[in-house]
């Protein structure tokens, strides 16, 4: 599988890459979308205390979300006593579309859903596209001259 990873490089999507590396247990599944000038990242993480169990960091243009989850249960009955526990840390790094201010990011937790809202940076220059000219070099430029300088 290491050969597959070297061959695919960055072309392999994050979930598939984590599957091949055997890292699915520590991966936090999120939903990302845009809403009213903000990027919204949602994760379903029931049964946590958001104050103690969630860490959100802004590192450059990446948002890092770490969630710790611990669950304990005890069963006492006529048949005996059984105790179970599960715990783990789940994380996800989400690339942001540009630089944002840490003070503008808002995170809320309601009914098991963690929601992080990141205001999108203002786009400068609008959404218009511009064609970039390509010039030829060398002897294959042809008799018609070089395309350099033409728009």
Short mmCIF file of C-alpha atoms in Angstrom, two decimals:
data_model
loop_
_atom_site.label_atom_id
_atom_site.label_comp_id
_atom_site.label_asym_id
_atom_site.label_seq_id
_atom_site.Cartn_x
_atom_site.Cartn_y
_atom_site.Cartn_z
CA UNK A 1 0.00 0.00 0.00
CA UNK A 2 2.93 2.31 0.53
CA UNK A 3 3.52 2.13 -3.25
CA UNK A 4 -0.05 3.28 -3.85
CA UNK A 5 0.49 6.25 -1.55
CA UNK A 6 3.73 7.22 -3.30
CA UNK A 7 2.06 6.88 -6.70
CA UNK A 8 -1.09 8.80 -5.81
CA UNK A 9 0.45 11.53 -3.70
CA UNK A 10 -1.87 14.49 -3.20
CA UNK A 11 -4.34 13.18 -5.80
CA UNK A 12 -5.87 10.75 -3.30
CA UNK A 13 -8.79 12.20 -1.37
CA UNK A 14 -8.45 12.57 2.40
CA UNK A 15 -10.87 9.78 3.45
CA UNK A 16 -9.33 7.29 1.03
CA UNK A 17 -5.78 8.25 2.07
CA UNK A 18 -6.67 7.76 5.74
CA UNK A 19 -8.27 4.39 4.92
CA UNK A 20 -5.13 3.19 3.15
CA UNK A 21 -2.95 4.36 6.03
CA UNK A 22 -5.24 2.65 8.57
CA UNK A 23 -6.07 5.94 10.29
CA UNK A 24 -9.88 5.92 10.11
CA UNK A 25 -10.37 5.57 13.88
CA UNK A 26 -8.89 8.99 14.69
CA UNK A 27 -10.58 10.84 11.85
CA UNK A 28 -13.39 13.27 12.65
CA UNK A 29 -16.01 13.37 9.91
CA UNK A 30 -17.19 16.88 9.12
CA UNK A 31 -19.61 18.63 6.82
CA UNK A 32 -18.34 21.81 5.14
CA UNK A 33 -20.43 24.38 3.28
CA UNK A 34 -20.77 28.12 2.66
CA UNK A 35 -23.58 30.14 4.18
CA UNK A 36 -24.09 33.92 4.04
CA UNK A 37 -20.43 34.88 3.62
CA UNK A 38 -19.15 32.26 6.05
CA UNK A 39 -17.61 28.82 5.80
CA UNK A 40 -19.44 26.43 8.12
CA UNK A 41 -17.84 23.26 9.49
CA UNK A 42 -20.12 20.85 11.36
CA UNK A 43 -19.26 17.64 13.20
CA UNK A 44 -21.53 15.20 14.98
CA UNK A 45 -19.90 14.54 18.37
CA UNK A 46 -22.57 13.52 20.89
CA UNK A 47 -21.87 12.95 24.56
CA UNK A 48 -18.99 15.36 25.05
CA UNK A 49 -18.41 18.43 27.20
CA UNK A 50 -17.46 21.09 24.64
CA UNK A 51 -15.57 23.17 27.21
CA UNK A 52 -13.32 20.29 28.32
CA UNK A 53 -13.26 17.98 25.30
CA UNK A 54 -12.92 20.27 22.26
CA UNK A 55 -9.82 22.16 21.09
CA UNK A 56 -10.03 24.38 18.01
CA UNK A 57 -6.90 26.08 16.67
CA UNK A 58 -6.18 28.37 13.76
CA UNK A 59 -2.77 27.54 12.27
CA UNK A 60 -2.00 29.65 9.20
CA UNK A 61 -4.87 29.00 6.79
CA UNK A 62 -5.82 25.72 8.50
CA UNK A 63 -8.47 25.12 11.14
CA UNK A 64 -7.59 22.21 13.45
CA UNK A 65 -10.37 20.56 15.41
CA UNK A 66 -9.55 18.00 18.15
CA UNK A 67 -12.28 16.21 20.11
CA UNK A 68 -11.73 13.86 23.04
CA UNK A 69 -14.50 11.38 23.77
CA UNK A 70 -14.87 9.12 26.78
CA UNK A 71 -17.83 6.90 27.47
CA UNK A 72 -18.35 4.62 30.48
CA UNK A 73 -21.24 2.33 31.30
CA UNK A 74 -21.99 -0.03 34.16
CA UNK A 75 -24.59 -2.78 34.13
CA UNK A 76 -25.67 -4.38 37.41
CA UNK A 77 -28.23 -7.11 37.36
CA UNK A 78 -29.17 -10.53 38.58
CA UNK A 79 -26.64 -12.09 36.23
CA UNK A 80 -23.73 -10.05 37.60
CA UNK A 81 -21.84 -6.86 36.97
CA UNK A 82 -20.41 -5.58 33.69
CA UNK A 83 -18.45 -2.39 33.08
CA UNK A 84 -17.51 -1.01 29.66
CA UNK A 85 -15.59 2.03 28.54
CA UNK A 86 -14.55 3.54 25.23
CA UNK A 87 -12.35 6.54 24.66
CA UNK A 88 -10.38 8.22 21.92
CA UNK A 89 -9.26 11.43 20.32
CA UNK A 90 -10.63 12.47 16.96
CA UNK A 91 -9.14 15.23 14.83
CA UNK A 92 -9.55 16.99 11.54
CA UNK A 93 -7.72 19.79 9.76
CA UNK A 94 -9.77 21.92 7.36
CA UNK A 95 -8.06 24.19 4.84
CA UNK A 96 -9.55 27.68 4.79
CA UNK A 97 -9.92 29.70 1.56
CA UNK A 98 -7.68 32.50 2.83
CA UNK A 99 -6.40 34.27 5.90
CA UNK A 100 -8.95 34.87 8.65
CA UNK A 101 -8.81 36.49 12.07
CA UNK A 102 -9.05 34.17 15.06
CA UNK A 103 -11.40 36.61 16.79
CA UNK A 104 -13.95 36.30 13.97
CA UNK A 105 -14.35 32.51 14.28
CA UNK A 106 -17.38 31.33 16.26
CA UNK A 107 -17.90 27.80 17.61
CA UNK A 108 -21.11 26.46 19.16
CA UNK A 109 -22.23 23.07 20.46
CA UNK A 110 -25.91 22.13 20.50
CA UNK A 111 -27.62 18.71 20.69
CA UNK A 112 -24.40 16.82 19.89
CA UNK A 113 -23.46 19.00 16.89
CA UNK A 114 -20.29 21.09 16.93
CA UNK A 115 -20.58 24.02 14.50
CA UNK A 116 -17.69 26.32 13.60
CA UNK A 117 -18.40 29.45 11.53
CA UNK A 118 -15.50 31.16 9.77
CA UNK A 119 -16.14 34.46 7.96
CA UNK A 120 -14.83 34.23 4.41
CA UNK A 121 -12.25 36.83 3.40
CA UNK A 122 -13.46 39.56 1.08
CA UNK A 123 -12.68 38.77 -2.53
CA UNK A 124 -10.64 41.46 -4.20
CA UNK A 125 -11.12 42.08 -7.88
CA UNK A 126 -14.41 40.23 -8.12
CA UNK A 127 -14.89 36.84 -9.72
CA UNK A 128 -13.96 37.83 -13.25
CA UNK A 129 -11.49 35.64 -15.07
CA UNK A 130 -8.48 36.84 -16.98
CA UNK A 131 -6.73 35.00 -19.78
CA UNK A 132 -3.00 34.58 -19.34
CA UNK A 133 -1.07 34.78 -22.63
CA UNK A 134 1.36 31.99 -23.52
CA UNK A 135 4.44 32.78 -25.59
CA UNK A 136 6.58 30.45 -27.70
CA UNK A 137 10.31 30.32 -27.50
CA UNK A 138 12.98 28.88 -29.78
CA UNK A 139 13.03 28.00 -33.48
CA UNK A 140 9.51 26.51 -33.50
CA UNK A 141 7.92 29.94 -33.20
CA UNK A 142 7.04 29.81 -36.90
CA UNK A 143 7.17 32.38 -39.67
CA UNK A 144 4.26 34.33 -38.25
CA UNK A 145 6.36 35.66 -35.37
CA UNK A 146 6.17 35.21 -31.65
CA UNK A 147 2.94 35.26 -29.68
CA UNK A 148 4.71 37.17 -26.90
CA UNK A 149 3.12 40.51 -26.33
CA UNK A 150 -0.21 39.44 -27.81
CA UNK A 151 -3.20 39.32 -25.47
#
